[in-house]
PDB file of C-alpha atoms in Angstrom:
ATOM      1  CA  UNK A   1      92.783  20.030 151.935  1.00 66.00           C
ATOM      2  CA  UNK A   2      91.935  21.397 148.505  1.00 70.00           C
ATOM      3  CA  UNK A   3      88.800  19.270 148.393  1.00 74.00           C
ATOM      4  CA  UNK A   4      87.681  20.575 151.766  1.00 73.00           C
ATOM      5  CA  UNK A   5      88.244  24.177 150.655  1.00 73.00           C
ATOM      6  CA  UNK A   6      86.289  23.520 147.479  1.00 69.00           C
ATOM      7  CA  UNK A   7      83.393  22.019 149.393  1.00 73.00           C
ATOM      8  CA  UNK A   8      83.375  24.908 151.867  1.00 68.00           C
ATOM      9  CA  UNK A   9      83.369  27.411 149.010  1.00 73.00           C
ATOM     10  CA  UNK A  10      80.613  25.515 147.200  1.00 70.00           C
ATOM     11  CA  UNK A  11      78.536  25.379 150.359  1.00 70.00           C
ATOM     12  CA  UNK A  12      79.020  29.116 150.914  1.00 70.00           C
ATOM     13  CA  UNK A  13      77.996  29.858 147.345  1.00 68.00           C
ATOM     14  CA  UNK A  14      74.870  27.709 147.633  1.00 66.00           C
ATOM     15  CA  UNK A  15      73.940  29.344 150.929  1.00 69.00           C
ATOM     16  CA  UNK A  16      74.288  32.799 149.381  1.00 66.00           C
ATOM     17  CA  UNK A  17      72.615  31.860 146.098  1.00 65.00           C
ATOM     18  CA  UNK A  18      69.702  29.815 147.410  1.00 67.00           C
ATOM     19  CA  UNK A  19      69.055  31.160 150.887  1.00 71.00           C
ATOM     20  CA  UNK A  20      70.302  34.736 151.141  1.00 66.00           C
ATOM     21  CA  UNK A  21      69.839  35.581 147.449  1.00 71.00           C
ATOM     22  CA  UNK A  22      66.375  34.038 147.366  1.00 79.00           C
ATOM     23  CA  UNK A  23      64.698  36.664 149.530  1.00 85.00           C
ATOM     24  CA  UNK A  24      63.149  39.801 148.096  1.00 87.00           C
ATOM     25  CA  UNK A  25      60.699  42.518 149.100  1.00 91.00           C
ATOM     26  CA  UNK A  26      58.026  44.487 147.244  1.00 92.00           C
ATOM     27  CA  UNK A  27      57.601  48.207 147.903  1.00 92.00           C
ATOM     28  CA  UNK A  28      54.151  49.712 148.684  1.00 93.00           C
ATOM     29  CA  UNK A  29      53.803  51.179 145.185  1.00 92.00           C
ATOM     30  CA  UNK A  30      55.066  48.039 143.428  1.00 93.00           C
ATOM     31  CA  UNK A  31      53.642  44.736 142.254  1.00 93.00           C
ATOM     32  CA  UNK A  32      55.675  41.680 141.313  1.00 93.00           C
ATOM     33  CA  UNK A  33      55.276  38.631 139.092  1.00 92.00           C
ATOM     34  CA  UNK A  34      57.275  35.418 139.483  1.00 91.00           C
ATOM     35  CA  UNK A  35      58.507  33.483 136.447  1.00 91.00           C
ATOM     36  CA  UNK A  36      59.799  29.918 136.620  1.00 89.00           C
ATOM     37  CA  UNK A  37      62.220  29.207 133.762  1.00 87.00           C
ATOM     38  CA  UNK A  38      60.676  32.132 131.908  1.00 84.00           C
ATOM     39  CA  UNK A  39      57.033  31.120 132.410  1.00 89.00           C
ATOM     40  CA  UNK A  40      54.893  33.270 134.670  1.00 87.00           C
ATOM     41  CA  UNK A  41      53.175  31.582 137.601  1.00 85.00           C
ATOM     42  CA  UNK A  42      49.490  31.380 136.702  1.00 86.00           C
ATOM     43  CA  UNK A  43      46.351  31.033 138.782  1.00 83.00           C
ATOM     44  CA  UNK A  44      44.287  29.235 136.166  1.00 77.00           C
ATOM     45  CA  UNK A  45      41.498  30.659 134.068  1.00 73.00           C
ATOM     46  CA  UNK A  46      41.514  33.802 131.963  1.00 75.00           C
ATOM     47  CA  UNK A  47      41.014  37.487 132.503  1.00 74.00           C
ATOM     48  CA  UNK A  48      37.495  38.741 131.802  1.00 74.00           C
ATOM     49  CA  UNK A  49      37.178  40.118 128.295  1.00 73.00           C
ATOM     50  CA  UNK A  50      37.107  43.916 128.260  1.00 73.00           C
ATOM     51  CA  UNK A  51      33.865  45.281 126.785  1.00 72.00           C
ATOM     52  CA  UNK A  52      35.719  48.301 125.380  1.00 71.00           C
ATOM     53  CA  UNK A  53      37.421  46.077 122.791  1.00 75.00           C
ATOM     54  CA  UNK A  54      35.942  45.488 119.376  1.00 76.00           C
ATOM     55  CA  UNK A  55      34.324  42.051 118.866  1.00 76.00           C
ATOM     56  CA  UNK A  56      37.109  40.919 116.529  1.00 75.00           C
ATOM     57  CA  UNK A  57      39.749  41.947 119.085  1.00 76.00           C
ATOM     58  CA  UNK A  58      38.303  40.120 122.068  1.00 76.00           C
ATOM     59  CA  UNK A  59      39.654  36.733 120.990  1.00 76.00           C
ATOM     60  CA  UNK A  60      43.090  38.237 120.338  1.00 78.00           C
ATOM     61  CA  UNK A  61      43.413  39.736 123.805  1.00 77.00           C
ATOM     62  CA  UNK A  62      42.517  36.682 125.883  1.00 79.00           C
ATOM     63  CA  UNK A  63      45.313  36.184 128.408  1.00 82.00           C
ATOM     64  CA  UNK A  64      45.764  34.098 131.565  1.00 84.00           C
ATOM     65  CA  UNK A  65      45.464  35.246 135.148  1.00 85.00           C
ATOM     66  CA  UNK A  66      48.808  35.642 136.890  1.00 88.00           C
ATOM     67  CA  UNK A  67      49.812  35.319 140.489  1.00 89.00           C
ATOM     68  CA  UNK A  68      50.595  38.907 141.535  1.00 91.00           C
ATOM     69  CA  UNK A  69      52.796  39.531 144.578  1.00 91.00           C
ATOM     70  CA  UNK A  70      51.631  42.492 146.624  1.00 91.00           C
ATOM     71  CA  UNK A  71      53.619  44.838 148.889  1.00 93.00           C
ATOM     72  CA  UNK A  72      55.495  43.263 151.747  1.00 89.00           C
ATOM     73  CA  UNK A  73      58.096  40.635 152.346  1.00 79.00           C
ATOM     74  CA  UNK A  74      60.540  39.230 152.653  1.00 89.00           C
ATOM     75  CA  UNK A  75      59.380  36.680 150.091  1.00 89.00           C
ATOM     76  CA  UNK A  76      61.384  33.708 148.879  1.00 87.00           C
ATOM     77  CA  UNK A  77      62.148  32.492 145.370  1.00 86.00           C
ATOM     78  CA  UNK A  78      64.171  29.590 144.028  1.00 84.00           C
ATOM     79  CA  UNK A  79      67.300  30.143 141.897  1.00 82.00           C
ATOM     80  CA  UNK A  80      65.458  29.171 138.698  1.00 85.00           C
ATOM     81  CA  UNK A  81      62.804  31.779 139.368  1.00 87.00           C
ATOM     82  CA  UNK A  82      62.916  35.462 138.412  1.00 89.00           C
ATOM     83  CA  UNK A  83      61.078  38.369 140.013  1.00 91.00           C
ATOM     84  CA  UNK A  84      59.699  41.104 137.779  1.00 92.00           C
ATOM     85  CA  UNK A  85      58.625  44.253 139.575  1.00 93.00           C
ATOM     86  CA  UNK A  86      56.791  47.312 138.326  1.00 93.00           C
ATOM     87  CA  UNK A  87      55.482  50.489 139.924  1.00 93.00           C
ATOM     88  CA  UNK A  88      51.685  50.862 139.881  1.00 92.00           C
ATOM     89  CA  UNK A  89      51.751  54.494 141.034  1.00 93.00           C
ATOM     90  CA  UNK A  90      50.161  57.118 138.789  1.00 92.00           C
ATOM     91  CA  UNK A  91      52.740  58.741 136.519  1.00 92.00           C
ATOM     92  CA  UNK A  92      52.710  61.632 134.063  1.00 91.00           C
ATOM     93  CA  UNK A  93      54.443  61.857 130.709  1.00 90.00           C
ATOM     94  CA  UNK A  94      54.597  64.553 128.065  1.00 90.00           C
ATOM     95  CA  UNK A  95      52.780  64.004 124.778  1.00 87.00           C
ATOM     96  CA  UNK A  96      56.011  64.599 122.892  1.00 87.00           C
ATOM     97  CA  UNK A  97      57.737  61.592 124.474  1.00 88.00           C
ATOM     98  CA  UNK A  98      58.967  59.228 121.783  1.00 85.00           C
ATOM     99  CA  UNK A  99      62.024  56.964 122.237  1.00 84.00           C
ATOM    100  CA  UNK A 100      62.621  56.858 118.475  1.00 84.00           C
ATOM    101  CA  UNK A 101      62.887  60.614 117.825  1.00 83.00           C
ATOM    102  CA  UNK A 102      63.142  64.048 119.395  1.00 86.00           C
ATOM    103  CA  UNK A 103      60.217  66.440 119.054  1.00 84.00           C
ATOM    104  CA  UNK A 104      58.942  69.523 120.839  1.00 86.00           C
ATOM    105  CA  UNK A 105      55.292  69.212 119.796  1.00 88.00           C
ATOM    106  CA  UNK A 106      52.878  66.729 118.255  1.00 87.00           C
ATOM    107  CA  UNK A 107      51.697  67.762 114.800  1.00 89.00           C
ATOM    108  CA  UNK A 108      48.063  67.257 113.793  1.00 86.00           C
ATOM    109  CA  UNK A 109      46.035  68.528 110.837  1.00 85.00           C
ATOM    110  CA  UNK A 110      42.632  70.104 111.455  1.00 81.00           C
ATOM    111  CA  UNK A 111      39.464  69.753 109.377  1.00 79.00           C
ATOM    112  CA  UNK A 112      40.338  72.928 107.466  1.00 79.00           C
ATOM    113  CA  UNK A 113      43.861  71.646 106.631  1.00 82.00           C
ATOM    114  CA  UNK A 114      45.757  73.668 109.209  1.00 83.00           C
ATOM    115  CA  UNK A 115      48.827  72.015 110.704  1.00 86.00           C
ATOM    116  CA  UNK A 116      48.730  72.466 114.462  1.00 86.00           C
ATOM    117  CA  UNK A 117      51.130  71.694 117.286  1.00 87.00           C
ATOM    118  CA  UNK A 118      49.546  69.956 120.282  1.00 87.00           C
ATOM    119  CA  UNK A 119      51.138  69.951 123.732  1.00 89.00           C
ATOM    120  CA  UNK A 120      50.089  68.415 127.024  1.00 87.00           C
ATOM    121  CA  UNK A 121      50.477  65.399 129.246  1.00 88.00           C
ATOM    122  CA  UNK A 122      48.788  62.128 129.984  1.00 89.00           C
ATOM    123  CA  UNK A 123      48.551  60.481 133.387  1.00 90.00           C
ATOM    124  CA  UNK A 124      48.720  56.716 133.471  1.00 91.00           C
ATOM    125  CA  UNK A 125      49.398  53.746 135.716  1.00 92.00           C
ATOM    126  CA  UNK A 126      50.237  50.104 135.225  1.00 92.00           C
ATOM    127  CA  UNK A 127      47.154  47.921 135.618  1.00 89.00           C
ATOM    128  CA  UNK A 128      47.648  45.406 138.420  1.00 88.00           C
ATOM    129  CA  UNK A 129      45.140  43.000 136.862  1.00 85.00           C
ATOM    130  CA  UNK A 130      46.789  43.158 133.411  1.00 87.00           C
ATOM    131  CA  UNK A 131      50.437  42.516 134.230  1.00 89.00           C
ATOM    132  CA  UNK A 132      50.582  39.705 131.678  1.00 89.00           C
ATOM    133  CA  UNK A 133      49.897  42.275 128.961  1.00 86.00           C
ATOM    134  CA  UNK A 134      52.543  44.629 130.326  1.00 90.00           C
ATOM    135  CA  UNK A 135      55.343  42.083 130.779  1.00 90.00           C
ATOM    136  CA  UNK A 136      54.774  39.562 128.010  1.00 89.00           C
ATOM    137  CA  UNK A 137      52.577  40.897 125.183  1.00 85.00           C
ATOM    138  CA  UNK A 138      54.639  43.811 123.820  1.00 83.00           C
ATOM    139  CA  UNK A 139      58.269  44.782 124.307  1.00 84.00           C
ATOM    140  CA  UNK A 140      57.613  48.472 125.018  1.00 87.00           C
ATOM    141  CA  UNK A 141      54.055  48.948 126.351  1.00 89.00           C
ATOM    142  CA  UNK A 142      54.342  52.688 127.037  1.00 89.00           C
ATOM    143  CA  UNK A 143      55.605  53.348 123.524  1.00 90.00           C
ATOM    144  CA  UNK A 144      52.616  51.447 122.102  1.00 88.00           C
ATOM    145  CA  UNK A 145      50.174  53.335 124.331  1.00 88.00           C
ATOM    146  CA  UNK A 146      51.624  56.682 123.261  1.00 89.00           C
ATOM    147  CA  UNK A 147      51.409  55.682 119.601  1.00 88.00           C
ATOM    148  CA  UNK A 148      47.791  54.592 120.056  1.00 88.00           C
ATOM    149  CA  UNK A 149      46.938  57.817 121.912  1.00 89.00           C
ATOM    150  CA  UNK A 150      48.539  60.053 119.270  1.00 89.00           C
ATOM    151  CA  UNK A 151      46.778  58.250 116.420  1.00 90.00           C
ATOM    152  CA  UNK A 152      43.377  58.676 118.124  1.00 88.00           C
ATOM    153  CA  UNK A 153      44.188  62.327 118.883  1.00 87.00           C
ATOM    154  CA  UNK A 154      45.122  63.105 115.272  1.00 87.00           C
ATOM    155  CA  UNK A 155      41.981  61.421 113.967  1.00 88.00           C
ATOM    156  CA  UNK A 156      39.814  63.381 116.390  1.00 85.00           C
ATOM    157  CA  UNK A 157      41.429  66.713 115.520  1.00 84.00           C
ATOM    158  CA  UNK A 158      41.083  65.982 111.801  1.00 83.00           C
ATOM    159  CA  UNK A 159      37.321  65.442 112.179  1.00 81.00           C
ATOM    160  CA  UNK A 160      36.544  67.890 114.958  1.00 78.00           C
ATOM    161  CA  UNK A 161      33.587  70.237 114.458  1.00 73.00           C
ATOM    162  CA  UNK A 162      32.422  72.778 117.022  1.00 66.00           C
ATOM    163  CA  UNK A 163      29.134  71.524 118.554  1.00 65.00           C
ATOM    164  CA  UNK A 164      27.903  75.133 118.379  1.00 60.00           C
ATOM    165  CA  UNK A 165      28.686  75.424 114.665  1.00 53.00           C
ATOM    166  CA  UNK A 166      25.084  75.555 113.375  1.00 45.00           C
ATOM    167  CA  UNK A 167      24.067  78.202 115.919  1.00 40.00           C
ATOM    168  CA  UNK A 168      27.140  80.226 115.025  1.00 35.00           C
ATOM    169  CA  UNK A 169      26.216  80.127 111.359  1.00 36.00           C
ATOM    170  CA  UNK A 170      22.644  81.146 112.116  1.00 39.00           C
ATOM    171  CA  UNK A 171      23.667  84.167 114.188  1.00 40.00           C
ATOM    172  CA  UNK A 172      25.968  85.312 111.395  1.00 40.00           C
ATOM    173  CA  UNK A 173      23.223  85.135 108.798  1.00 45.00           C
ATOM    174  CA  UNK A 174      20.795  87.018 111.086  1.00 43.00           C
ATOM    175  CA  UNK A 175      23.279  89.841 111.399  1.00 43.00           C
ATOM    176  CA  UNK A 176      23.182  90.283 107.654  1.00 45.00           C
ATOM    177  CA  UNK A 177      26.842  89.449 107.084  1.00 44.00           C
ATOM    178  CA  UNK A 178      27.763  87.700 103.877  1.00 43.00           C
ATOM    179  CA  UNK A 179      29.839  84.795 105.222  1.00 39.00           C
ATOM    180  CA  UNK A 180      29.726  81.449 103.466  1.00 39.00           C
ATOM    181  CA  UNK A 181      30.006  78.007 105.022  1.00 37.00           C
ATOM    182  CA  UNK A 182      33.495  77.677 103.578  1.00 37.00           C
ATOM    183  CA  UNK A 183      34.581  80.903 105.236  1.00 37.00           C
ATOM    184  CA  UNK A 184      33.310  79.655 108.598  1.00 38.00           C
ATOM    185  CA  UNK A 185      35.116  76.312 108.347  1.00 41.00           C
ATOM    186  CA  UNK A 186      38.388  77.906 107.275  1.00 43.00           C
ATOM    187  CA  UNK A 187      38.621  80.386 110.133  1.00 42.00           C
ATOM    188  CA  UNK A 188      37.013  78.655 113.081  1.00 44.00           C
ATOM    189  CA  UNK A 189      38.486  75.172 113.367  1.00 60.00           C
ATOM    190  CA  UNK A 190      41.590  75.812 115.486  1.00 72.00           C
ATOM    191  CA  UNK A 191      39.741  78.296 117.711  1.00 75.00           C
ATOM    192  CA  UNK A 192      36.995  75.728 118.256  1.00 76.00           C
ATOM    193  CA  UNK A 193      39.603  73.213 119.361  1.00 77.00           C
ATOM    194  CA  UNK A 194      41.002  75.644 121.889  1.00 79.00           C
ATOM    195  CA  UNK A 195      37.566  76.491 123.269  1.00 80.00           C
ATOM    196  CA  UNK A 196      36.591  72.823 123.535  1.00 80.00           C
ATOM    197  CA  UNK A 197      39.722  71.362 125.122  1.00 81.00           C
ATOM    198  CA  UNK A 198      37.682  69.771 127.969  1.00 83.00           C
ATOM    199  CA  UNK A 199      35.522  67.966 125.387  1.00 83.00           C
ATOM    200  CA  UNK A 200      38.614  66.843 123.510  1.00 83.00           C
ATOM    201  CA  UNK A 201      40.242  65.538 126.691  1.00 84.00           C
ATOM    202  CA  UNK A 202      37.061  63.699 127.674  1.00 85.00           C
ATOM    203  CA  UNK A 203      36.826  62.110 124.232  1.00 84.00           C
ATOM    204  CA  UNK A 204      40.443  60.943 124.426  1.00 85.00           C
ATOM    205  CA  UNK A 205      39.873  59.355 127.824  1.00 84.00           C
ATOM    206  CA  UNK A 206      36.828  57.481 126.533  1.00 84.00           C
ATOM    207  CA  UNK A 207      38.576  56.222 123.405  1.00 82.00           C
ATOM    208  CA  UNK A 208      41.652  55.060 125.333  1.00 84.00           C
ATOM    209  CA  UNK A 209      39.861  52.989 127.971  1.00 83.00           C
ATOM    210  CA  UNK A 210      40.922  49.844 126.123  1.00 81.00           C
ATOM    211  CA  UNK A 211      44.652  50.464 126.642  1.00 85.00           C
ATOM    212  CA  UNK A 212      44.684  48.304 129.784  1.00 84.00           C
ATOM    213  CA  UNK A 213      43.240  45.343 127.873  1.00 82.00           C
ATOM    214  CA  UNK A 214      45.690  45.938 125.027  1.00 83.00           C
ATOM    215  CA  UNK A 215      48.948  46.874 126.741  1.00 86.00           C
ATOM    216  CA  UNK A 216      48.414  46.648 130.507  1.00 88.00           C
ATOM    217  CA  UNK A 217      48.462  50.442 131.026  1.00 90.00           C
ATOM    218  CA  UNK A 218      45.448  52.394 132.249  1.00 88.00           C
ATOM    219  CA  UNK A 219      44.967  55.968 131.056  1.00 86.00           C
ATOM    220  CA  UNK A 220      44.079  58.055 134.099  1.00 84.00           C
ATOM    221  CA  UNK A 221      43.606  61.440 132.399  1.00 84.00           C
ATOM    222  CA  UNK A 222      44.359  63.290 129.182  1.00 82.00           C
ATOM    223  CA  UNK A 223      45.597  66.830 129.718  1.00 85.00           C
ATOM    224  CA  UNK A 224      45.862  68.569 126.357  1.00 84.00           C
ATOM    225  CA  UNK A 225      46.827  72.077 127.380  1.00 82.00           C
ATOM    226  CA  UNK A 226      47.858  73.922 124.218  1.00 82.00           C
ATOM    227  CA  UNK A 227      47.113  73.934 120.502  1.00 81.00           C
ATOM    228  CA  UNK A 228      49.158  76.312 118.340  1.00 80.00           C
TER     229      UNK A 228
END
């Protein structure tokens, strides 16, 4: 009697675990990757090397092609397999987001040594063709992307010069005003940044095109809205 009850219970568990628990679905804005004993199911071959990477980085970021499960279902998996899902919808996040600290603005130093506070957002989405990077290369891809974005932003602000700088200097000299080059650089830098926000955003988008090949996250748009 006890043996029969045990067998019935074992059979019920196996039915639930293998049959009922093996089905899953993928939402329209999701993509899924199957791992068998921790190893992702691969298609063979490698992803094409991204031209936006530096030559020395192209060998480092060679990763395999994965089998990606698209929207639909129900699909079936075995008990030793695991399903990893991620949303590929476009998302927005504030520039100040940092899981390691709390901050209300991002500090950056201009060419004339002024400390500024930069605010804005970036729009991003998970790259469907680079899910290996997102799931297996780094532990916190979004944190790495934000760190990369902020470092590029600070470097750009530190070296930013108004494209109209020479013409501005010429018009000042024609007016007969005694203003030196040092005076111009000390008083114009932050105002130039504000006037050229579209150029700054465009530059950031160009420089961050390699984030998909690095971390599996595509930068959709940079929206720097305020510099104080």
